[in-house]
mmCIF file of C-alpha atoms and ligand atoms in Angstrom:
data_model
loop_
_atom_site.group_PDB
_atom_site.id
_atom_site.type_symbol
_atom_site.label_atom_id
_atom_site.label_comp_id
_atom_site.label_asym_id
_atom_site.label_seq_id
_atom_site.Cartn_x
_atom_site.Cartn_y
_atom_site.Cartn_z
ATOM 1 C CA MET A 1 -3.758 -29.900 -41.650
ATOM 2 C CA ARG A 2 -1.564 -26.846 -41.478
ATOM 3 C CA ILE A 3 -4.530 -24.493 -41.921
ATOM 4 C CA ILE A 4 -6.154 -25.887 -38.739
ATOM 5 C CA ILE A 5 -2.999 -25.190 -36.718
ATOM 6 C CA PHE A 6 -2.893 -21.696 -38.198
ATOM 7 C CA LEU A 7 -6.557 -21.077 -37.272
ATOM 8 C CA ALA A 8 -5.966 -22.380 -33.752
ATOM 9 C CA PHE A 9 -2.986 -20.033 -33.456
ATOM 10 C CA CYS A 10 -5.121 -17.105 -34.636
ATOM 11 C CA LEU A 11 -7.789 -17.948 -32.077
ATOM 12 C CA ALA A 12 -5.181 -18.118 -29.313
ATOM 13 C CA VAL A 13 -3.803 -14.706 -30.307
ATOM 14 C CA TYR A 14 -7.328 -13.320 -30.433
ATOM 15 C CA TYR A 15 -8.081 -14.510 -26.883
ATOM 16 C CA ILE A 16 -4.769 -13.199 -25.546
ATOM 17 C CA ILE A 17 -5.451 -9.761 -27.031
ATOM 18 C CA LYS A 18 -9.025 -9.824 -25.751
ATOM 19 C CA GLY A 19 -7.815 -10.785 -22.276
ATOM 20 C CA TYR A 20 -5.181 -8.064 -22.371
ATOM 21 C CA PHE A 21 -7.716 -5.366 -23.159
ATOM 22 C CA LYS A 22 -10.050 -6.705 -20.485
ATOM 23 C CA ASP A 23 -7.250 -6.383 -17.898
ATOM 24 C CA GLN A 24 -6.542 -2.839 -19.064
ATOM 25 C CA GLY A 25 -10.202 -1.979 -18.575
ATOM 26 C CA LEU A 26 -10.184 -3.419 -15.060
ATOM 27 C CA GLN A 27 -7.067 -1.482 -14.170
ATOM 28 C CA ARG A 28 -8.716 1.705 -15.348
ATOM 29 C CA GLY A 29 -11.699 0.880 -13.164
ATOM 30 C CA ARG A 30 -9.468 0.301 -10.139
ATOM 31 C CA ARG A 31 -7.657 3.633 -10.495
ATOM 32 C CA PRO A 32 -7.830 5.365 -7.097
ATOM 33 C CA ASP A 33 -10.091 8.315 -6.546
ATOM 34 C CA PRO A 34 -8.010 11.518 -6.931
ATOM 35 C CA ARG A 35 -10.034 13.158 -4.169
ATOM 36 C CA HIS A 36 -8.701 10.581 -1.719
ATOM 37 C CA PRO A 37 -5.043 10.027 -2.590
ATOM 38 C CA PRO A 38 -3.838 6.787 -1.012
ATOM 39 C CA THR A 39 -0.297 8.120 -0.603
ATOM 40 C CA ILE A 40 -1.224 9.942 2.610
ATOM 41 C CA THR A 41 -2.627 6.893 4.395
ATOM 42 C CA ASP A 42 0.184 4.654 3.113
ATOM 43 C CA GLU A 43 2.905 6.961 4.392
ATOM 44 C CA LEU A 44 5.446 5.041 6.434
ATOM 45 C CA VAL A 45 6.539 6.228 9.836
ATOM 46 C CA GLN A 46 9.192 4.835 12.145
ATOM 47 C CA ASP A 47 8.578 3.752 15.689
ATOM 48 C CA PRO A 48 11.290 5.496 17.782
ATOM 49 C CA VAL A 49 11.199 2.699 20.367
ATOM 50 C CA CYS A 50 11.521 -0.514 18.341
ATOM 51 C CA GLY A 51 12.629 1.049 15.033
ATOM 52 C CA VAL A 52 9.930 -0.625 12.952
ATOM 53 C CA TYR A 53 8.409 1.088 9.897
ATOM 54 C CA PHE A 54 4.650 0.890 9.496
ATOM 55 C CA PRO A 55 1.780 2.766 7.775
ATOM 56 C CA LYS A 56 0.811 5.999 9.484
ATOM 57 C CA LYS A 57 -2.847 4.994 9.459
ATOM 58 C CA ASP A 58 -2.067 2.119 11.866
ATOM 59 C CA ALA A 59 0.033 4.279 14.149
ATOM 60 C CA LEU A 60 -0.630 5.373 17.695
ATOM 61 C CA SER A 61 0.496 8.951 18.031
ATOM 62 C CA LEU A 62 1.858 10.937 20.913
ATOM 63 C CA ILE A 63 2.601 14.645 20.897
ATOM 64 C CA TRP A 64 5.568 15.329 23.100
ATOM 65 C CA LYS A 65 7.370 18.678 23.350
ATOM 66 C CA GLY A 66 5.498 19.904 20.265
ATOM 67 C CA LYS A 67 6.584 16.971 18.105
ATOM 68 C CA THR A 68 4.359 14.116 16.969
ATOM 69 C CA TYR A 69 5.700 10.598 17.476
ATOM 70 C CA TYR A 70 4.173 7.468 15.992
ATOM 71 C CA PHE A 71 4.201 4.052 17.631
ATOM 72 C CA CYS A 72 3.376 0.556 16.419
ATOM 73 C CA SER A 73 1.748 -0.453 19.696
ATOM 74 C CA LYS A 74 0.532 0.781 23.062
ATOM 75 C CA GLU A 75 3.529 -0.953 24.669
ATOM 76 C CA CYS A 76 5.985 1.082 22.592
ATOM 77 C CA ARG A 77 4.146 4.294 23.335
ATOM 78 C CA GLN A 78 4.187 3.466 27.045
ATOM 79 C CA LYS A 79 7.921 2.659 26.904
ATOM 80 C CA PHE A 80 8.635 5.965 25.161
ATOM 81 C CA ARG A 81 6.627 7.840 27.796
ATOM 82 C CA GLU A 82 8.482 6.129 30.639
ATOM 83 C CA GLN A 83 11.918 6.744 29.069
ATOM 84 C CA ASN A 84 11.232 10.423 28.476
ATOM 85 C CA LEU A 85 9.567 11.096 31.801
ATOM 86 C CA GLU A 86 12.456 9.470 33.686
ATOM 87 C CA SER A 87 15.199 11.454 31.968
HETATM 88 ZN ZN1 ZN B 101 7.150 -0.504 18.273
#
Protein backbone atom coordinates (compact mmCIF):
# COMPACT_ATOMS: atom_id res chain seq x y z
CA MET A 1 0.00 0.00 0.00
CA ARG A 2 2.81 2.37 0.81
CA ILE A 3 4.33 2.01 -2.67
CA ILE A 4 1.09 3.33 -4.25
CA ILE A 5 1.18 6.44 -2.05
CA PHE A 6 4.83 6.91 -2.97
CA LEU A 7 4.04 6.60 -6.71
CA ALA A 8 1.15 9.04 -6.38
CA PHE A 9 3.49 11.47 -4.62
CA CYS A 10 6.05 11.09 -7.42
CA LEU A 11 3.39 11.78 -10.02
CA ALA A 12 2.25 14.89 -8.15
CA VAL A 13 5.83 16.18 -7.98
CA TYR A 14 6.28 15.43 -11.67
CA TYR A 15 3.18 17.45 -12.60
CA ILE A 16 4.18 20.36 -10.36
CA ILE A 17 7.62 20.51 -11.97
CA LYS A 18 6.11 20.20 -15.44
CA GLY A 19 3.64 22.99 -14.67
CA TYR A 20 6.43 25.15 -13.29
CA PHE A 21 8.51 24.84 -16.44
CA LYS A 22 5.45 25.51 -18.58
CA ASP A 23 4.85 28.77 -16.67
CA GLN A 24 8.49 29.74 -17.13
CA GLY A 25 8.14 29.19 -20.87
CA LEU A 26 5.02 31.36 -21.00
CA GLN A 27 6.73 34.12 -19.08
CA ARG A 28 9.60 34.05 -21.54
CA GLY A 29 7.09 34.32 -24.36
CA ARG A 30 5.40 37.31 -22.72
CA ARG A 31 8.65 39.24 -22.26
CA PRO A 32 8.11 42.72 -23.74
CA ASP A 33 9.69 43.70 -27.00
CA PRO A 34 12.91 45.65 -26.24
CA ARG A 35 12.26 47.89 -29.24
CA HIS A 36 9.10 49.15 -27.55
CA PRO A 37 9.91 49.54 -23.85
CA PRO A 38 6.68 49.75 -21.86
CA THR A 39 8.26 52.00 -19.23
CA ILE A 40 7.73 55.09 -21.39
CA THR A 41 4.00 54.60 -21.87
CA ASP A 42 3.51 53.56 -18.23
CA GLU A 43 5.21 56.66 -16.89
CA LEU A 44 3.06 58.35 -14.27
CA VAL A 45 2.34 62.04 -14.40
CA GLN A 46 0.49 64.23 -11.93
CA ASP A 47 -2.49 66.35 -12.78
CA PRO A 48 -1.69 69.85 -11.39
CA VAL A 49 -5.40 70.60 -10.94
CA CYS A 50 -6.78 67.59 -9.04
CA GLY A 51 -3.44 66.06 -7.97
CA VAL A 52 -4.19 62.61 -9.37
CA TYR A 53 -1.42 60.39 -10.79
CA PHE A 54 -2.15 58.59 -14.04
CA PRO A 55 -0.28 57.02 -17.00
CA LYS A 56 1.15 59.54 -19.43
CA LYS A 57 -0.41 57.71 -22.36
CA ASP A 58 -3.89 58.60 -21.05
CA ALA A 59 -3.00 62.21 -20.41
CA LEU A 60 -4.24 65.33 -22.12
CA SER A 61 -1.33 67.68 -22.51
CA LEU A 62 -1.06 71.43 -22.59
CA ILE A 63 2.08 73.41 -23.31
CA TRP A 64 2.02 76.60 -21.31
CA LYS A 65 4.94 79.02 -20.98
CA GLY A 66 7.26 76.42 -22.53
CA LYS A 67 6.34 73.71 -20.02
CA THR A 68 4.22 70.65 -20.74
CA TYR A 69 1.40 69.92 -18.31
CA TYR A 70 -0.60 66.70 -18.22
CA PHE A 71 -4.25 66.44 -17.24
CA CYS A 72 -6.55 63.54 -16.44
CA SER A 73 -9.54 65.11 -18.18
CA LYS A 74 -10.68 67.95 -20.41
CA GLU A 75 -12.34 69.54 -17.37
CA CYS A 76 -9.04 69.71 -15.49
CA ARG A 77 -7.26 71.13 -18.51
CA GLN A 78 -9.99 73.75 -18.89
CA LYS A 79 -9.78 74.63 -15.18
CA PHE A 80 -6.00 75.03 -15.43
CA ARG A 81 -6.39 77.28 -18.47
CA GLU A 82 -8.96 79.46 -16.71
CA GLN A 83 -6.87 79.75 -13.52
CA ASN A 84 -3.73 80.73 -15.40
CA LEU A 85 -5.40 83.10 -17.82
CA GLU A 86 -7.16 84.93 -14.97
CA SER A 87 -4.03 85.48 -12.89
ZN1 LIG B 1 -7.65 65.93 -12.99
